[in-house]
Amino acid sequence: MMANFYALLYRTYLALKKSAGEGVLRRWPGIGRGLAQLKRLIERRFLRKVPVWLRIQSGLSQGMWMQLRFPGEAIIWRGKHEPAVQNAILAVVRPGTVVYDIGAHLGTMALGAARLVGDSGRVVAFDGDPENIARLRDHTARNGLGDRLRVVHAAVWSRTASDGIPFRRGATVKSQGGVEADGNRPVLGSGPIINVAAVSLDDFVAAGETPPELVKIDVEGGEYEVLRGGTKLFAKQRPLVIAEIHHQQAAEQITNWLSEYQYCARWNIPKEQFPRHMFAWPKETDGEAWMRHSRSR
């Protein structure tokens, strides 16, 4: 009942917001002011108060339960977040696949991927933010995925630091944090700095973990450092890579990395240039078939 109430409330909020954007206030000032007051009332009294359990409406994680805050996390509820990434995961992940989700946030991708891998597969979701980790663990338990989705509270980096590495938290739900070390700073991180454990991909696998067949990276500017920590992984196991690239320096570094490790890539570059998505595969595999399959979804 509560989930249905908040879903209806948010749809009402969206309708009010759209009405304001379409100039109702200018055409009918009295009605417009009333609608604006109602929108503000919904914002102050009902939205942003506490997270609410809701089922994701569409996309990779459709039907999964997540505990979300409105309106900031509504795009997650609608299932519209990063559709190209969702389609690429849907196109390649099968029962038995092993996926590493680095910068998993609340599990938008990890939950759906865990459903796809089935009982014989595995998703490992990494995040450095303690609130993200707590909520992701709740989401994993609520959806009964504990046997196939492992949540790891650590930042993935170019080196392992069991005693911790500086991690700057995001200031809002739309501004995620990341590692602030070795000359790197998360592009939108403006919250406090905390200390979190860090692990490299090579060290994580060397500790006895099954190597991934797909690595998804979204770490707010430190993507190259993540790749640097997987020298053996990318030279020997050769997983597919999906990465969100946040600035020009990282794009240039990763372009050189692709050449060095003999990977091919398809880039999705928006008109504002960044962030952009990279879909990469070893040159000996048919990555173009993966891309075609993802576009047909």
Coordinates of C-alpha atoms in Angstrom, one line a residue:
M1 CA 0.0 0.0 0.0
M2 CA 2.8 2.5 0.9
A3 CA 4.6 1.7 -2.3
N4 CA 1.4 2.4 -4.4
F5 CA 0.8 5.6 -2.4
Y6 CA 4.3 7.0 -3.1
A7 CA 4.2 5.9 -6.8
L8 CA 0.9 7.8 -7.2
L9 CA 2.3 10.7 -5.3
Y10 CA 5.3 10.9 -7.4
R11 CA 3.3 10.7 -10.7
T12 CA 1.2 13.6 -9.4
Y13 CA 4.4 15.5 -8.6
L14 CA 5.7 14.9 -12.1
A15 CA 2.5 16.1 -13.7
L16 CA 2.6 19.3 -11.6
K17 CA 6.2 19.9 -12.5
K18 CA 5.4 19.4 -16.2
S19 CA 2.4 21.8 -16.0
A20 CA 4.7 24.4 -14.6
G21 CA 7.2 23.8 -17.3
E22 CA 4.6 24.2 -20.0
G23 CA 3.7 27.7 -18.9
V24 CA 0.5 27.1 -16.9
L25 CA 1.6 29.8 -14.5
R26 CA 1.9 32.3 -17.4
R27 CA -1.4 31.4 -19.1
W28 CA -3.6 31.0 -16.0
P29 CA -1.8 32.7 -13.1
G30 CA -4.3 31.7 -10.4
I31 CA -4.3 28.0 -11.3
G32 CA -0.6 28.1 -11.8
R33 CA 0.1 29.4 -8.4
G34 CA -2.1 26.8 -6.8
L35 CA -0.4 24.0 -8.7
A36 CA 3.0 25.4 -7.7
Q37 CA 2.0 25.5 -4.0
L38 CA 0.7 21.9 -4.2
K39 CA 4.1 20.8 -5.8
R40 CA 6.0 22.5 -3.0
L41 CA 3.8 20.8 -0.4
I42 CA 4.4 17.4 -1.9
E43 CA 8.2 18.1 -1.9
R44 CA 8.3 19.3 1.7
R45 CA 5.8 17.0 3.4
F46 CA 6.2 13.7 1.6
L47 CA 9.2 13.6 -0.7
R48 CA 12.9 13.4 0.6
K49 CA 11.7 12.4 4.0
V50 CA 12.6 8.7 4.1
P51 CA 13.4 6.1 1.5
V52 CA 10.5 4.0 0.3
W53 CA 10.5 0.4 -0.9
L54 CA 9.3 0.3 -4.5
R55 CA 9.6 -2.1 -7.5
I56 CA 11.7 -0.9 -10.4
Q57 CA 9.3 -0.1 -13.3
S58 CA 11.4 -1.1 -16.3
G59 CA 14.9 -2.0 -17.6
L60 CA 17.5 -4.4 -16.4
S61 CA 16.2 -4.6 -12.8
Q62 CA 12.5 -4.4 -13.6
G63 CA 10.4 -5.8 -10.8
M64 CA 13.3 -5.7 -8.2
W65 CA 12.7 -4.1 -4.9
M66 CA 14.8 -1.0 -4.0
Q67 CA 14.5 1.5 -1.2
L68 CA 14.6 4.9 -2.8
R69 CA 14.3 8.6 -2.0
F70 CA 12.1 10.9 -4.1
P71 CA 12.5 12.9 -6.2
G72 CA 16.3 12.5 -6.5
E73 CA 16.3 8.8 -7.1
A74 CA 13.2 8.6 -9.1
I75 CA 15.1 7.8 -12.3
I76 CA 16.3 4.6 -10.7
W77 CA 12.6 3.7 -9.9
R78 CA 11.6 4.3 -13.5
G79 CA 14.4 2.1 -14.7
K80 CA 15.7 4.7 -17.2
H81 CA 19.2 5.1 -15.8
E82 CA 22.0 4.6 -18.4
P83 CA 19.9 2.6 -21.0
A84 CA 23.0 1.8 -23.2
V85 CA 24.7 0.2 -20.2
Q86 CA 21.6 -1.8 -19.3
N87 CA 21.2 -3.1 -22.8
A88 CA 24.9 -4.1 -23.1
I89 CA 24.5 -6.1 -19.9
L90 CA 21.3 -7.7 -21.0
A91 CA 23.0 -8.6 -24.3
V92 CA 25.9 -10.5 -22.8
V93 CA 25.2 -11.8 -19.3
R94 CA 23.9 -15.4 -19.2
P95 CA 23.4 -18.1 -16.5
G96 CA 26.9 -18.8 -15.1
T97 CA 28.5 -15.5 -16.0
V98 CA 30.7 -13.7 -13.4
V99 CA 30.3 -10.0 -13.3
Y100 CA 32.2 -7.4 -11.3
D101 CA 30.2 -4.1 -10.7
I102 CA 32.8 -1.5 -9.6
G103 CA 31.0 1.6 -8.2
A104 CA 27.8 -0.3 -7.8
H105 CA 26.0 2.6 -6.0
L106 CA 22.6 1.2 -4.9
G107 CA 22.6 -1.8 -7.2
T108 CA 20.8 -0.4 -10.3
M109 CA 22.9 -2.7 -12.5
A110 CA 24.0 -5.3 -10.0
L111 CA 20.5 -6.5 -9.0
G112 CA 19.4 -7.1 -12.6
A113 CA 22.7 -8.7 -13.5
A114 CA 22.4 -11.1 -10.5
R115 CA 19.1 -12.2 -11.8
L116 CA 20.6 -12.9 -15.2
V117 CA 23.6 -15.0 -13.9
G118 CA 21.3 -17.5 -12.1
D119 CA 22.3 -20.0 -9.5
S120 CA 25.6 -20.9 -11.2
G121 CA 26.8 -17.3 -11.8
R122 CA 28.1 -14.5 -9.5
V123 CA 28.0 -10.8 -9.3
V124 CA 30.5 -9.0 -7.0
A125 CA 29.4 -5.4 -6.3
F126 CA 32.1 -2.9 -5.0
D127 CA 31.5 0.5 -3.5
G128 CA 33.4 2.7 -1.1
D129 CA 30.5 4.7 0.3
P130 CA 29.2 3.2 3.5
E131 CA 25.6 4.4 3.0
N132 CA 25.6 2.9 -0.5
I133 CA 26.9 -0.4 0.9
A134 CA 24.2 -0.6 3.6
R135 CA 21.4 0.1 1.2
L136 CA 22.8 -2.3 -1.4
R137 CA 23.0 -5.1 1.2
D138 CA 19.3 -4.4 2.1
H139 CA 18.4 -4.5 -1.6
T140 CA 20.2 -7.8 -2.0
A141 CA 18.5 -9.4 1.0
R142 CA 15.0 -8.1 0.0
N143 CA 15.3 -9.6 -3.4
G144 CA 16.6 -12.9 -2.1
L145 CA 19.9 -12.6 -4.1
G146 CA 22.4 -13.3 -1.3
D147 CA 23.5 -16.6 -2.9
R148 CA 24.7 -14.9 -6.1
L149 CA 25.3 -11.2 -5.3
R150 CA 28.3 -10.4 -3.0
V151 CA 28.6 -6.9 -1.7
V152 CA 32.1 -5.7 -1.0
H153 CA 32.8 -2.5 1.0
A154 CA 36.0 -1.3 -0.7
A155 CA 37.2 1.0 -3.4
V156 CA 38.7 -0.8 -6.4
W157 CA 42.0 1.0 -7.3
S158 CA 45.4 0.6 -8.9
R159 CA 46.9 -0.7 -5.6
T160 CA 45.6 -2.5 -2.5
A161 CA 45.5 -0.4 0.7
S162 CA 44.0 -2.6 3.5
D163 CA 44.6 0.3 5.9
G164 CA 42.5 2.6 3.8
I165 CA 42.6 5.2 1.1
P166 CA 41.0 8.7 1.0
F167 CA 37.5 8.5 -0.4
R168 CA 35.4 11.7 -0.9
R169 CA 31.7 11.1 -0.5
G170 CA 29.1 12.7 -2.8
A171 CA 27.2 15.6 -1.5
T172 CA 23.8 14.5 -2.9
V173 CA 22.2 11.4 -4.4
K174 CA 23.1 12.8 -7.9
S175 CA 26.7 13.5 -6.9
Q176 CA 28.5 10.2 -6.2
G177 CA 31.9 10.0 -4.6
G178 CA 35.2 8.3 -5.3
V179 CA 38.8 7.9 -4.4
E180 CA 40.7 11.1 -3.9
A181 CA 44.4 10.0 -4.1
D182 CA 47.3 9.7 -6.4
G183 CA 46.4 13.0 -8.1
N184 CA 42.8 11.9 -8.7
R185 CA 39.6 13.5 -7.4
P186 CA 36.0 12.5 -8.1
V187 CA 34.5 14.9 -10.6
L188 CA 31.4 15.8 -8.6
G189 CA 32.4 14.7 -5.2
S190 CA 32.0 17.5 -2.7
G191 CA 31.2 15.7 0.5
P192 CA 33.5 14.8 3.4
I193 CA 36.6 12.6 3.0
I194 CA 36.5 9.3 4.7
N195 CA 39.0 6.4 4.8
V196 CA 38.0 3.1 3.1
A197 CA 39.8 -0.1 2.2
A198 CA 41.1 -0.3 -1.3
V199 CA 41.8 -3.4 -3.4
S200 CA 43.2 -3.9 -6.9
L201 CA 41.5 -6.3 -9.3
D202 CA 44.6 -8.5 -9.5
D203 CA 44.9 -8.8 -5.7
F204 CA 41.2 -9.6 -5.4
V205 CA 41.4 -12.4 -7.9
A206 CA 44.7 -13.7 -6.5
A207 CA 42.9 -14.1 -3.1
G208 CA 40.9 -16.9 -4.6
E209 CA 37.9 -15.1 -6.2
T210 CA 36.6 -16.2 -9.6
P211 CA 37.8 -13.9 -12.4
P212 CA 35.1 -11.8 -14.1
E213 CA 33.9 -12.2 -17.6
L214 CA 32.4 -8.7 -17.5
V215 CA 33.7 -5.7 -15.6
K216 CA 31.5 -2.6 -15.3
I217 CA 33.2 0.5 -13.9
D218 CA 31.6 3.8 -12.7
V219 CA 34.0 5.5 -10.2
E220 CA 33.6 9.2 -11.0
G221 CA 36.9 9.8 -12.7
G222 CA 39.2 7.0 -11.4
E223 CA 38.5 4.6 -14.2
Y224 CA 42.0 4.4 -15.5
E225 CA 43.3 3.5 -12.0
V226 CA 40.9 0.6 -11.8
L227 CA 42.2 -0.7 -15.1
R228 CA 45.8 -0.3 -14.0
G229 CA 45.1 -2.6 -11.0
G230 CA 44.1 -5.4 -13.4
T231 CA 47.3 -6.0 -15.3
K232 CA 47.1 -9.8 -15.0
L233 CA 43.3 -10.0 -15.3
F234 CA 43.2 -8.1 -18.6
A235 CA 46.3 -9.8 -20.0
K236 CA 45.1 -13.3 -19.2
Q237 CA 41.4 -13.6 -18.5
R238 CA 40.4 -10.9 -21.0
P239 CA 37.0 -9.8 -19.7
L240 CA 34.6 -7.4 -21.4
V241 CA 34.6 -3.9 -20.0
I242 CA 31.8 -1.3 -19.7
A243 CA 33.1 2.0 -18.2
E244 CA 31.8 5.5 -17.7
I245 CA 34.6 7.9 -18.4
H246 CA 34.3 11.3 -16.7
H247 CA 37.1 13.6 -18.1
Q248 CA 39.5 14.1 -21.0
Q249 CA 42.6 12.9 -19.2
A250 CA 41.0 9.5 -18.4
A251 CA 39.8 9.2 -21.9
E252 CA 43.3 9.6 -23.3
Q253 CA 44.8 7.3 -20.7
I254 CA 42.3 4.6 -21.5
T255 CA 42.7 5.0 -25.2
N256 CA 46.4 4.2 -24.8
W257 CA 45.4 1.3 -22.4
L258 CA 43.2 -0.2 -25.1
S259 CA 46.1 -0.2 -27.5
E260 CA 48.5 -1.7 -25.0
Y261 CA 46.2 -4.5 -24.0
Q262 CA 44.9 -5.1 -27.5
Y263 CA 41.3 -4.3 -26.8
C264 CA 38.8 -2.8 -29.2
A265 CA 36.1 -0.3 -28.1
R266 CA 32.9 1.4 -29.0
W267 CA 32.4 4.9 -27.5
N268 CA 29.0 6.5 -26.7
I269 CA 29.9 10.3 -26.6
P270 CA 27.1 12.8 -25.7
K271 CA 27.0 16.3 -27.1
E272 CA 28.4 17.6 -23.8
Q273 CA 31.3 15.2 -24.3
F274 CA 31.4 13.8 -20.7
P275 CA 30.6 11.6 -19.0
R276 CA 30.8 9.1 -21.9
H277 CA 30.5 5.3 -22.0
M278 CA 33.0 2.9 -23.4
F279 CA 32.2 -0.7 -24.3
A280 CA 35.5 -2.7 -24.8
W281 CA 36.4 -6.2 -25.8
P282 CA 39.6 -8.2 -26.5
K283 CA 40.5 -8.0 -30.2
E284 CA 40.2 -11.8 -30.5
T285 CA 36.5 -11.8 -29.7
D286 CA 33.5 -10.6 -31.7
G287 CA 32.6 -7.5 -29.8
E288 CA 30.7 -6.1 -32.8
A289 CA 28.1 -8.8 -32.4
W290 CA 27.8 -7.8 -28.7
M291 CA 27.2 -4.2 -29.8
R292 CA 24.6 -5.2 -32.4
H293 CA 22.8 -7.4 -30.0
S294 CA 22.7 -4.6 -27.4
R295 CA 21.4 -2.0 -29.9
S296 CA 18.6 -4.4 -31.0
R297 CA 17.1 -4.6 -27.5

